[in-house]
Amino acid sequence: MLQKKYLLFLVLGLLSVNMVFAQWKSYKLGAKGDTLNRVDMNNLKQGQWLIEQPPLRGEPGYLETGIYINDKKEGAWSTYTLIGDILSNENYKWGLKNGLSTFYNSMGVERIESWRAFNPANAYDTIDVPDLHSDTVYKRIIKSEPESAKHGTWSFYNAATGALIKTEEWILNQMMDIKKEAAYYKSSTMVAEKPKYIKSDSASLKKPPEVQLYEKKNSGKKKVRVRDGATGG
């Protein structure tokens, strides 16, 4: 009787395993028996992946690992040399770079990048735009683009000593010139209108109708600080 029960459990176990594997068009088994590099019946990459790129045309190979959701990278992804040394840690959302990406060389951290992904399912998105001269953070509604934008602080290091070499401030792929901003505000010949140091087209600098209506209603009243939607001010 015990032998029959054992055989029954074994058969049921094998059937359940086969049913799980049957939902994948292709996959690989990891060292611990887990399934890697899964492709579903719709040819979409799913779950944990380990990608090996061999050396090619003089370029060193690498290993890349992370999670796919419906054929798009999601969450933390890491890249290593073929002998296991870390090359990068990056973060993804909707298959696009999002958040901090850290890059290494053989001695240590080389640079840290900051990215902002836009949801391709939304026509518009809301971003935080910091005021460089105060602790104020403004909200700005912008049209979504199917890409990642440089957004935030980028830091560059001497990997051997860990010393910070320089930083860059980015807002939507446009680099802020902090030195020009600071020099302008220290100048004794300040003009009424603050110059724009971020290159933008005229359409992006035009005040939205809501702001124009607000200014019209409050004309003649005590001055209220109003943002015009531009990232330079």
Tab-separated table of N, CA and C in Angstrom, residues 43-175:
chain	number	residue	atom	x	y	z
A	43	ASN	N	6.056	34.299	-27.300
A	43	ASN	CA	7.434	34.711	-27.598
A	43	ASN	C	7.896	35.907	-26.773
A	44	LEU	N	7.346	36.051	-25.560
A	44	LEU	CA	7.737	37.127	-24.663
A	44	LEU	C	8.651	36.584	-23.565
A	45	LYS	N	9.727	37.290	-23.293
A	45	LYS	CA	10.634	36.892	-22.217
A	45	LYS	C	9.970	37.161	-20.868
A	46	GLN	N	10.126	36.197	-19.950
A	46	GLN	CA	9.491	36.321	-18.638
A	46	GLN	C	10.456	35.849	-17.549
A	47	GLY	N	10.344	36.462	-16.365
A	47	GLY	CA	11.070	35.978	-15.197
A	47	GLY	C	12.563	36.239	-15.234
A	48	GLN	N	13.282	35.462	-14.425
A	48	GLN	CA	14.724	35.643	-14.273
A	48	GLN	C	15.484	35.199	-15.514
A	49	TRP	N	16.412	36.073	-15.948
A	49	TRP	CA	17.242	35.758	-17.097
A	49	TRP	C	18.714	35.899	-16.754
A	50	LEU	N	19.525	35.042	-17.333
A	50	LEU	CA	20.976	35.139	-17.261
A	50	LEU	C	21.487	35.115	-18.694
A	51	ILE	N	22.033	36.240	-19.142
A	51	ILE	CA	22.465	36.396	-20.524
A	51	ILE	C	23.987	36.405	-20.575
A	52	GLU	N	24.559	35.563	-21.405
A	52	GLU	CA	26.013	35.505	-21.548
A	52	GLU	C	26.404	35.989	-22.937
A	53	GLN	N	27.210	37.036	-22.962
A	53	GLN	CA	27.724	37.567	-24.217
A	53	GLN	C	29.203	37.238	-24.316
A	54	PRO	N	29.584	36.344	-25.209
A	54	PRO	CA	31.008	35.983	-25.338
A	54	PRO	C	31.805	37.121	-25.964
A	55	PRO	N	33.125	37.110	-25.827
A	55	PRO	CA	33.966	38.139	-26.469
A	55	PRO	C	33.706	38.170	-27.972
A	56	LEU	N	33.689	39.399	-28.528
A	56	LEU	CA	33.382	39.545	-29.942
A	56	LEU	C	34.153	40.721	-30.521
A	57	ARG	N	34.894	40.479	-31.596
A	57	ARG	CA	35.647	41.509	-32.320
A	57	ARG	C	36.511	42.361	-31.389
A	58	GLY	N	37.180	41.731	-30.475
A	58	GLY	CA	38.075	42.430	-29.570
A	58	GLY	C	37.411	42.998	-28.332
A	59	GLU	N	36.062	42.976	-28.281
A	59	GLU	CA	35.344	43.468	-27.115
A	59	GLU	C	35.204	42.350	-26.091
A	60	PRO	N	35.433	42.645	-24.801
A	60	PRO	CA	35.310	41.595	-23.782
A	60	PRO	C	33.864	41.150	-23.615
A	61	GLY	N	33.670	39.908	-23.270
A	61	GLY	CA	32.328	39.415	-23.026
A	61	GLY	C	31.825	39.848	-21.659
A	62	TYR	N	30.557	39.531	-21.361
A	62	TYR	CA	29.978	39.888	-20.070
A	62	TYR	C	28.782	38.990	-19.761
A	63	LEU	N	28.378	39.014	-18.504
A	63	LEU	CA	27.172	38.331	-18.042
A	63	LEU	C	26.181	39.377	-17.562
A	64	GLU	N	24.931	39.212	-17.911
A	64	GLU	CA	23.890	40.154	-17.512
A	64	GLU	C	22.737	39.383	-16.893
A	65	THR	N	22.240	39.862	-15.748
A	65	THR	CA	21.162	39.133	-15.080
A	65	THR	C	20.112	40.097	-14.540
A	66	GLY	N	18.858	39.675	-14.631
A	66	GLY	CA	17.750	40.491	-14.157
A	66	GLY	C	16.432	39.844	-14.533
A	67	ILE	N	15.350	40.589	-14.375
A	67	ILE	CA	13.998	40.059	-14.592
A	67	ILE	C	13.336	40.734	-15.787
A	68	TYR	N	12.682	39.912	-16.604
A	68	TYR	CA	11.839	40.403	-17.687
A	68	TYR	C	10.368	40.234	-17.297
A	69	ILE	N	9.566	41.224	-17.631
A	69	ILE	CA	8.117	41.117	-17.534
A	69	ILE	C	7.549	41.491	-18.899
A	70	ASN	N	6.948	40.518	-19.551
A	70	ASN	CA	6.376	40.732	-20.889
A	70	ASN	C	7.394	41.345	-21.852
A	71	ASP	N	8.594	40.745	-21.861
A	71	ASP	CA	9.658	41.094	-22.806
A	71	ASP	C	10.351	42.422	-22.478
A	72	LYS	N	10.057	43.021	-21.300
A	72	LYS	CA	10.671	44.291	-20.930
A	72	LYS	C	11.426	44.141	-19.608
A	73	LYS	N	12.610	44.723	-19.541
A	73	LYS	CA	13.391	44.680	-18.304
A	73	LYS	C	12.635	45.410	-17.190
A	74	GLU	N	12.705	44.838	-15.994
A	74	GLU	CA	12.002	45.433	-14.856
A	74	GLU	C	12.838	45.258	-13.598
A	75	GLY	N	12.973	46.356	-12.834
A	75	GLY	CA	13.701	46.273	-11.571
A	75	GLY	C	15.208	46.291	-11.764
A	76	ALA	N	15.903	45.648	-10.819
A	76	ALA	CA	17.373	45.701	-10.797
A	76	ALA	C	17.987	44.730	-11.803
A	77	TRP	N	18.934	45.237	-12.572
A	77	TRP	CA	19.732	44.431	-13.498
A	77	TRP	C	21.215	44.662	-13.204
A	78	SER	N	22.000	43.598	-13.272
A	78	SER	CA	23.434	43.694	-12.990
A	78	SER	C	24.232	43.081	-14.133
A	79	THR	N	25.397	43.655	-14.389
A	79	THR	CA	26.298	43.163	-15.423
A	79	THR	C	27.647	42.836	-14.798
A	80	TYR	N	28.241	41.702	-15.212
A	80	TYR	CA	29.506	41.233	-14.655
A	80	TYR	C	30.457	40.869	-15.793
A	81	THR	N	31.743	40.876	-15.470
A	81	THR	CA	32.706	40.323	-16.412
A	81	THR	C	32.526	38.808	-16.427
A	82	LEU	N	33.160	38.144	-17.371
A	82	LEU	CA	33.034	36.690	-17.471
A	82	LEU	C	33.725	35.960	-16.317
A	83	ILE	N	34.526	36.710	-15.520
A	83	ILE	CA	35.131	36.085	-14.329
A	83	ILE	C	34.430	36.525	-13.052
A	84	GLY	N	33.307	37.253	-13.219
A	84	GLY	CA	32.471	37.556	-12.074
A	84	GLY	C	32.652	38.908	-11.418
A	85	ASP	N	33.470	39.811	-11.983
A	85	ASP	CA	33.645	41.151	-11.415
A	85	ASP	C	32.482	42.042	-11.847
A	86	ILE	N	31.964	42.825	-10.898
A	86	ILE	CA	30.808	43.668	-11.181
A	86	ILE	C	31.176	44.785	-12.150
A	87	LEU	N	30.312	45.047	-13.136
A	87	LEU	CA	30.485	46.140	-14.086
A	87	LEU	C	29.438	47.229	-13.896
A	88	SER	N	28.200	46.830	-13.574
A	88	SER	CA	27.146	47.830	-13.415
A	88	SER	C	25.964	47.268	-12.639
A	89	ASN	N	25.258	48.184	-11.981
A	89	ASN	CA	23.950	47.923	-11.387
A	89	ASN	C	23.001	48.979	-11.939
A	90	GLU	N	21.955	48.547	-12.635
A	90	GLU	CA	21.021	49.483	-13.242
A	90	GLU	C	19.590	49.120	-12.842
A	91	ASN	N	18.705	50.103	-12.937
A	91	ASN	CA	17.301	49.888	-12.607
A	91	ASN	C	16.425	50.240	-13.800
A	92	TYR	N	15.369	49.435	-13.987
A	92	TYR	CA	14.501	49.598	-15.148
A	92	TYR	C	13.023	49.637	-14.745
A	93	LYS	N	12.253	50.337	-15.565
A	93	LYS	CA	10.798	50.374	-15.414
A	93	LYS	C	10.206	50.475	-16.808
A	94	TRP	N	9.241	49.611	-17.104
A	94	TRP	CA	8.629	49.567	-18.438
A	94	TRP	C	9.675	49.314	-19.517
A	95	GLY	N	10.769	48.631	-19.168
A	95	GLY	CA	11.822	48.341	-20.133
A	95	GLY	C	12.772	49.496	-20.370
A	96	LEU	N	12.660	50.559	-19.573
A	96	LEU	CA	13.489	51.756	-19.733
A	96	LEU	C	14.294	52.014	-18.467
A	97	LYS	N	15.449	52.655	-18.604
A	97	LYS	CA	16.243	53.009	-17.431
A	97	LYS	C	15.452	53.951	-16.535
A	98	ASN	N	15.473	53.672	-15.231
A	98	ASN	CA	14.732	54.493	-14.289
A	98	ASN	C	15.433	54.462	-12.937
A	99	GLY	N	15.731	55.637	-12.389
A	99	GLY	CA	16.431	55.674	-11.109
A	99	GLY	C	17.934	55.685	-11.302
A	100	LEU	N	18.653	55.140	-10.315
A	100	LEU	CA	20.110	55.211	-10.321
A	100	LEU	C	20.742	54.035	-11.068
A	101	SER	N	21.798	54.353	-11.808
A	101	SER	CA	22.619	53.340	-12.467
A	101	SER	C	24.065	53.574	-12.030
A	102	THR	N	24.692	52.544	-11.474
A	102	THR	CA	26.058	52.654	-10.972
A	102	THR	C	26.984	51.816	-11.830
A	103	PHE	N	28.105	52.422	-12.245
A	103	PHE	CA	29.068	51.737	-13.104
A	103	PHE	C	30.412	51.637	-12.385
A	104	TYR	N	31.095	50.502	-12.588
A	104	TYR	CA	32.334	50.201	-11.884
A	104	TYR	C	33.448	49.880	-12.886
A	105	ASN	N	34.681	50.087	-12.441
A	105	ASN	CA	35.817	49.496	-13.132
A	105	ASN	C	36.530	48.579	-12.143
A	106	SER	N	37.697	48.132	-12.470
A	106	SER	CA	38.376	47.154	-11.620
A	106	SER	C	38.759	47.703	-10.250
A	107	MET	N	38.749	49.048	-10.095
A	107	MET	CA	39.162	49.649	-8.828
A	107	MET	C	38.006	50.123	-7.961
A	108	GLY	N	36.850	50.298	-8.544
A	108	GLY	CA	35.723	50.771	-7.746
A	108	GLY	C	34.691	51.502	-8.573
A	109	VAL	N	33.896	52.369	-7.902
A	109	VAL	CA	32.817	53.101	-8.574
A	109	VAL	C	33.394	54.148	-9.512
A	110	GLU	N	32.907	54.174	-10.734
A	110	GLU	CA	33.377	55.105	-11.758
A	110	GLU	C	32.407	56.275	-11.926
A	111	ARG	N	31.109	55.975	-11.967
A	111	ARG	CA	30.113	57.037	-12.067
A	111	ARG	C	28.747	56.509	-11.627
A	112	ILE	N	27.890	57.458	-11.230
A	112	ILE	CA	26.507	57.141	-10.875
A	112	ILE	C	25.602	58.039	-11.716
A	113	GLU	N	24.717	57.428	-12.477
A	113	GLU	CA	23.797	58.162	-13.337
A	113	GLU	C	22.392	58.169	-12.722
A	114	SER	N	21.592	59.151	-13.118
A	114	SER	CA	20.205	59.235	-12.670
A	114	SER	C	19.299	59.364	-13.890
A	115	TRP	N	18.292	58.486	-13.981
A	115	TRP	CA	17.422	58.433	-15.151
A	115	TRP	C	15.958	58.535	-14.743
A	116	ARG	N	15.136	58.963	-15.686
A	116	ARG	CA	13.691	59.038	-15.465
A	116	ARG	C	12.997	58.393	-16.653
A	117	ALA	N	12.262	57.312	-16.380
A	117	ALA	CA	11.508	56.624	-17.436
A	117	ALA	C	10.096	57.184	-17.506
A	118	PHE	N	9.526	57.160	-18.684
A	118	PHE	CA	8.157	57.621	-18.884
A	118	PHE	C	7.272	56.437	-19.264
A	119	ASN	N	6.130	56.350	-18.616
A	119	ASN	CA	5.209	55.248	-18.875
A	119	ASN	C	4.671	55.353	-20.302
A	120	PRO	N	5.009	54.406	-21.168
A	120	PRO	CA	4.555	54.493	-22.563
A	120	PRO	C	3.038	54.385	-22.712
A	121	ALA	N	2.353	53.960	-21.644
A	121	ALA	CA	0.899	53.825	-21.712
A	121	ALA	C	0.192	55.157	-21.463
A	122	ASN	N	0.909	56.148	-20.924
A	122	ASN	CA	0.311	57.440	-20.611
A	122	ASN	C	0.771	58.502	-21.588
A	123	ALA	N	-0.150	59.358	-21.991
A	123	ALA	CA	0.200	60.442	-22.903
A	123	ALA	C	0.978	61.540	-22.188
A	124	TYR	N	0.698	61.718	-20.864
A	124	TYR	CA	1.366	62.753	-20.095
A	124	TYR	C	1.867	62.175	-18.777
A	125	ASP	N	2.865	62.821	-18.217
A	125	ASP	CA	3.439	62.383	-16.951
A	125	ASP	C	3.755	63.612	-16.108
A	126	THR	N	3.885	63.416	-14.789
A	126	THR	CA	4.212	64.499	-13.868
A	126	THR	C	5.604	64.272	-13.300
A	127	ILE	N	6.444	65.299	-13.350
A	127	ILE	CA	7.801	65.189	-12.825
A	127	ILE	C	8.040	66.261	-11.769
A	128	ASP	N	9.035	66.013	-10.918
A	128	ASP	CA	9.470	66.997	-9.936
A	128	ASP	C	10.602	67.822	-10.548
A	129	VAL	N	10.479	69.133	-10.469
A	129	VAL	CA	11.520	70.038	-10.946
A	129	VAL	C	12.006	70.865	-9.767
A	130	PRO	N	13.242	70.649	-9.293
A	130	PRO	CA	13.739	71.397	-8.134
A	130	PRO	C	14.142	72.818	-8.503
A	131	ASP	N	13.928	73.757	-7.581
A	131	ASP	CA	14.438	75.110	-7.718
A	131	ASP	C	15.886	75.097	-7.238
A	132	LEU	N	16.817	75.496	-8.089
A	132	LEU	CA	18.235	75.414	-7.760
A	132	LEU	C	18.654	76.384	-6.661
A	133	HIS	N	17.792	77.353	-6.331
A	133	HIS	CA	18.171	78.385	-5.377
A	133	HIS	C	17.344	78.317	-4.087
A	134	SER	N	16.583	77.260	-3.916
A	134	SER	CA	15.824	77.065	-2.682
A	134	SER	C	15.531	75.580	-2.535
A	135	ASP	N	14.829	75.225	-1.477
A	135	ASP	CA	14.461	73.827	-1.257
A	135	ASP	C	13.121	73.486	-1.888
A	136	THR	N	12.570	74.399	-2.668
A	136	THR	CA	11.263	74.190	-3.286
A	136	THR	C	11.352	73.202	-4.446
A	137	VAL	N	10.363	72.323	-4.531
A	137	VAL	CA	10.244	71.385	-5.650
A	137	VAL	C	8.888	71.608	-6.308
A	138	TYR	N	8.905	71.844	-7.606
A	138	TYR	CA	7.685	72.116	-8.347
A	138	TYR	C	7.257	70.891	-9.149
A	139	LYS	N	5.950	70.793	-9.365
A	139	LYS	CA	5.397	69.740	-10.207
A	139	LYS	C	5.213	70.290	-11.616
A	140	ARG	N	5.566	69.465	-12.587
A	140	ARG	CA	5.393	69.880	-13.977
A	140	ARG	C	4.799	68.736	-14.775
A	141	ILE	N	3.737	69.014	-15.511
A	141	ILE	CA	3.100	68.012	-16.370
A	141	ILE	C	3.703	68.129	-17.762
A	142	ILE	N	4.209	67.016	-18.266
A	142	ILE	CA	4.852	67.027	-19.577
A	142	ILE	C	4.320	65.876	-20.423
A	143	LYS	N	4.540	65.983	-21.704
A	143	LYS	CA	4.159	64.906	-22.618
A	143	LYS	C	5.146	63.761	-22.482
A	144	SER	N	4.629	62.557	-22.345
A	144	SER	CA	5.495	61.384	-22.188
A	144	SER	C	6.163	61.030	-23.509
A	145	GLU	N	7.409	60.620	-23.402
A	145	GLU	CA	8.150	60.137	-24.557
A	145	GLU	C	8.529	58.678	-24.296
A	146	PRO	N	8.530	57.832	-25.336
A	146	PRO	CA	8.841	56.406	-25.139
A	146	PRO	C	10.336	56.173	-24.961
A	147	GLU	N	10.920	56.822	-23.933
A	147	GLU	CA	12.353	56.698	-23.717
A	147	GLU	C	12.674	57.086	-22.286
A	148	SER	N	13.936	56.929	-21.908
A	148	SER	CA	14.419	57.408	-20.624
A	148	SER	C	15.128	58.734	-20.831
A	149	ALA	N	15.031	59.609	-19.833
A	149	ALA	CA	15.697	60.903	-19.899
A	149	ALA	C	16.683	61.029	-18.746
A	150	LYS	N	17.813	61.688	-19.016
A	150	LYS	CA	18.733	62.023	-17.936
A	150	LYS	C	18.018	63.006	-17.019
A	151	HIS	N	17.896	62.642	-15.750
A	151	HIS	CA	17.099	63.473	-14.852
A	151	HIS	C	17.612	63.296	-13.427
A	152	GLY	N	18.256	64.332	-12.892
A	152	GLY	CA	18.810	64.239	-11.555
A	152	GLY	C	20.312	64.460	-11.565
A	153	THR	N	20.958	64.051	-10.506
A	153	THR	CA	22.391	64.283	-10.335
A	153	THR	C	23.212	63.129	-10.901
A	154	TRP	N	24.199	63.468	-11.705
A	154	TRP	CA	25.174	62.499	-12.200
A	154	TRP	C	26.498	62.787	-11.487
A	155	SER	N	27.130	61.762	-10.952
A	155	SER	CA	28.371	61.919	-10.192
A	155	SER	C	29.477	61.085	-10.826
A	156	PHE	N	30.673	61.672	-10.921
A	156	PHE	CA	31.825	61.006	-11.512
A	156	PHE	C	32.938	60.926	-10.465
A	157	TYR	N	33.562	59.733	-10.353
A	157	TYR	CA	34.516	59.487	-9.284
A	157	TYR	C	35.866	59.030	-9.815
A	158	ASN	N	36.888	59.253	-8.992
A	158	ASN	CA	38.182	58.595	-9.176
A	158	ASN	C	38.042	57.235	-8.508
A	159	ALA	N	37.934	56.186	-9.304
A	159	ALA	CA	37.651	54.863	-8.750
A	159	ALA	C	38.752	54.380	-7.813
A	160	ALA	N	39.974	54.824	-8.049
A	160	ALA	CA	41.097	54.362	-7.223
A	160	ALA	C	41.044	54.939	-5.815
A	161	THR	N	40.633	56.211	-5.705
A	161	THR	CA	40.621	56.877	-4.395
A	161	THR	C	39.225	57.066	-3.834
A	162	GLY	N	38.208	56.950	-4.693
A	162	GLY	CA	36.837	57.197	-4.247
A	162	GLY	C	36.479	58.665	-4.219
A	163	ALA	N	37.397	59.545	-4.644
A	163	ALA	CA	37.161	60.987	-4.614
A	163	ALA	C	36.181	61.394	-5.711
A	164	LEU	N	35.287	62.325	-5.378
A	164	LEU	CA	34.338	62.858	-6.341
A	164	LEU	C	35.043	63.827	-7.278
A	165	ILE	N	34.968	63.589	-8.576
A	165	ILE	CA	35.633	64.440	-9.564
A	165	ILE	C	34.727	65.599	-9.972
A	166	LYS	N	33.476	65.298	-10.315
A	166	LYS	CA	32.536	66.339	-10.717
A	166	LYS	C	31.113	65.807	-10.635
A	167	THR	N	30.156	66.721	-10.638
A	167	THR	CA	28.746	66.354	-10.690
A	167	THR	C	28.069	67.147	-11.801
A	168	GLU	N	26.999	66.596	-12.324
A	168	GLU	CA	26.179	67.269	-13.329
A	168	GLU	C	24.727	67.191	-12.892
A	169	GLU	N	23.987	68.271	-13.105
A	169	GLU	CA	22.566	68.287	-12.791
A	169	GLU	C	21.769	68.275	-14.093
A	170	TRP	N	20.910	67.279	-14.238
A	170	TRP	CA	20.132	67.119	-15.466
A	170	TRP	C	18.638	67.231	-15.177
A	171	ILE	N	17.923	67.873	-16.072
A	171	ILE	CA	16.463	67.882	-16.041
A	171	ILE	C	15.985	67.563	-17.450
A	172	LEU	N	15.448	66.367	-17.607
A	172	LEU	CA	14.895	65.926	-18.891
A	172	LEU	C	15.880	66.115	-20.049
A	173	ASN	N	17.048	65.491	-19.891
A	173	ASN	CA	18.086	65.482	-20.927
A	173	ASN	C	18.732	66.844	-21.158
A	174	GLN	N	18.460	67.815	-20.314
A	174	GLN	CA	19.082	69.124	-20.452
A	174	GLN	C	19.922	69.399	-19.214
A	175	MET	N	21.207	69.706	-19.420
A	175	MET	CA	22.099	69.896	-18.288
A	175	MET	C	22.033	71.331	-17.779
